[in-house]
């Protein structure tokens, strides 16, 4: 967790499959759990900037991904070096945290 920032947990939609899918109206991360390979689908308006940040359980940043503006995008994330465990991610749009939730890695 990043100190000094207000973060909210994204709702979990489990209707699509046996795997949890983290969704908001503009974001979807799946599968969850996964083996380090995941897809983050998002919608980002033109002239907006965004970042997807992956953290370990201690809050250390593992990786940052820049989000590209456009109607519909998919970011393929391959973090094969991650160990089994719980990780967190945040979605920041125009310097405002829009989502913060967890992802589980199982190999």
CSV table of C-alpha atoms in Angstrom, one decimal:
chain,number,residue,atom,x,y,z
A,1,UNK,CA,0.0,0.0,0.0
A,2,UNK,CA,1.3,3.4,-0.9
A,3,UNK,CA,1.5,5.7,2.2
A,4,UNK,CA,-0.7,8.8,2.1
A,5,UNK,CA,-3.0,7.6,-0.6
A,6,UNK,CA,-6.7,6.7,-0.3
A,7,UNK,CA,-7.3,3.4,-2.0
A,8,UNK,CA,-10.5,1.4,-2.6
A,9,UNK,CA,-10.9,-2.3,-3.3
A,10,UNK,CA,-12.4,-3.1,-6.7
A,11,UNK,CA,-15.6,-5.3,-6.5
A,12,UNK,CA,-15.2,-9.0,-7.4
A,13,UNK,CA,-17.3,-10.5,-10.1
A,14,UNK,CA,-17.3,-14.3,-9.8
A,15,UNK,CA,-20.2,-15.0,-12.2
A,16,UNK,CA,-18.0,-15.5,-15.3
A,17,UNK,CA,-16.1,-18.6,-14.1
A,18,UNK,CA,-14.7,-20.4,-11.2
A,19,UNK,CA,-11.8,-18.0,-11.1
A,20,UNK,CA,-12.2,-14.6,-9.5
A,21,UNK,CA,-12.3,-11.7,-11.8
A,22,UNK,CA,-11.6,-8.2,-10.5
A,23,UNK,CA,-13.8,-5.7,-12.2
A,24,UNK,CA,-15.0,-2.1,-12.1
A,25,UNK,CA,-16.9,-0.4,-14.9
A,26,UNK,CA,-13.7,0.3,-16.8
A,27,UNK,CA,-11.2,-2.3,-15.5
A,28,UNK,CA,-10.9,-6.1,-15.5
A,29,UNK,CA,-8.0,-8.3,-14.4
A,30,UNK,CA,-8.1,-12.0,-15.0
A,31,UNK,CA,-7.5,-14.8,-14.4
A,32,UNK,CA,-7.3,-14.6,-10.6
A,33,UNK,CA,-5.6,-16.7,-9.3
A,34,UNK,CA,-2.9,-17.1,-12.1
A,35,UNK,CA,0.6,-18.3,-12.6
A,36,UNK,CA,2.1,-14.8,-13.3
A,37,UNK,CA,0.4,-14.4,-16.7
A,38,UNK,CA,-2.6,-12.3,-16.6
A,39,UNK,CA,-4.6,-9.8,-18.7
A,40,UNK,CA,-5.7,-6.4,-17.6
A,41,UNK,CA,-8.5,-5.0,-19.8
A,42,UNK,CA,-9.3,-1.3,-19.5
A,43,UNK,CA,-10.9,1.7,-21.1
A,44,UNK,CA,-9.1,5.0,-20.9
A,45,UNK,CA,-10.4,8.2,-22.4
A,46,UNK,CA,-8.3,10.2,-24.9
A,47,UNK,CA,-5.9,12.7,-23.3
A,48,UNK,CA,-5.9,10.7,-20.1
A,49,UNK,CA,-2.9,9.0,-18.6
A,50,UNK,CA,-2.9,5.8,-16.6
A,51,UNK,CA,-0.6,3.4,-14.7
A,52,UNK,CA,-1.0,-0.2,-13.6
A,53,UNK,CA,1.3,-0.9,-10.6
A,54,UNK,CA,2.0,-4.4,-9.2
A,55,UNK,CA,3.2,-4.6,-5.5
A,56,UNK,CA,4.4,-7.4,-3.3
A,57,UNK,CA,2.8,-8.1,0.1
A,58,UNK,CA,5.2,-5.5,1.8
A,59,UNK,CA,4.1,-2.7,-0.6
A,60,UNK,CA,7.3,-2.8,-2.7
A,61,UNK,CA,6.7,-1.9,-6.3
A,62,UNK,CA,7.4,-5.0,-8.5
A,63,UNK,CA,6.6,-3.4,-11.9
A,64,UNK,CA,4.8,-0.4,-13.4
A,65,UNK,CA,2.9,-0.5,-16.7
A,66,UNK,CA,1.8,2.6,-18.7
A,67,UNK,CA,-1.8,2.5,-19.9
A,68,UNK,CA,-2.5,3.7,-23.4
A,69,UNK,CA,-5.5,5.9,-24.0
A,70,UNK,CA,-8.3,4.5,-26.3
A,71,UNK,CA,-11.7,3.0,-26.1
A,72,UNK,CA,-10.7,-0.6,-25.3
A,73,UNK,CA,-7.3,-2.0,-24.5
A,74,UNK,CA,-5.8,-5.1,-23.1
A,75,UNK,CA,-2.4,-5.3,-21.3
A,76,UNK,CA,-0.8,-8.7,-21.3
A,77,UNK,CA,1.2,-9.0,-18.1
A,78,UNK,CA,3.9,-11.7,-17.8
A,79,UNK,CA,5.5,-11.8,-14.4
A,80,UNK,CA,6.9,-15.4,-14.5
A,81,UNK,CA,9.5,-14.8,-11.8
A,82,UNK,CA,6.8,-14.1,-9.1
A,83,UNK,CA,6.6,-16.7,-6.3
A,84,UNK,CA,3.4,-18.2,-5.0
A,85,UNK,CA,1.5,-15.7,-2.8
A,86,UNK,CA,-0.7,-12.7,-2.6
A,87,UNK,CA,0.2,-9.5,-4.5
A,88,UNK,CA,-1.6,-6.2,-4.9
A,89,UNK,CA,-2.2,-3.9,-7.8
A,90,UNK,CA,-3.4,-0.3,-8.2
A,91,UNK,CA,-4.8,1.5,-11.2
A,92,UNK,CA,-4.1,5.2,-11.3
A,93,UNK,CA,-5.8,7.4,-13.9
A,94,UNK,CA,-4.8,11.1,-14.2
A,95,UNK,CA,-3.0,11.0,-10.8
A,96,UNK,CA,-6.0,9.5,-9.0
A,97,UNK,CA,-6.1,5.9,-7.7
A,98,UNK,CA,-9.2,4.3,-9.2
A,99,UNK,CA,-8.7,0.7,-8.1
A,100,UNK,CA,-6.7,-1.2,-5.5
A,101,UNK,CA,-7.0,-4.9,-5.1
A,102,UNK,CA,-5.2,-8.2,-4.7
A,103,UNK,CA,-4.1,-10.9,-7.1
A,104,UNK,CA,-3.0,-14.4,-6.2
A,105,UNK,CA,-0.1,-16.2,-7.8
A,106,UNK,CA,-0.2,-20.1,-7.8
A,107,UNK,CA,2.2,-22.1,-9.8
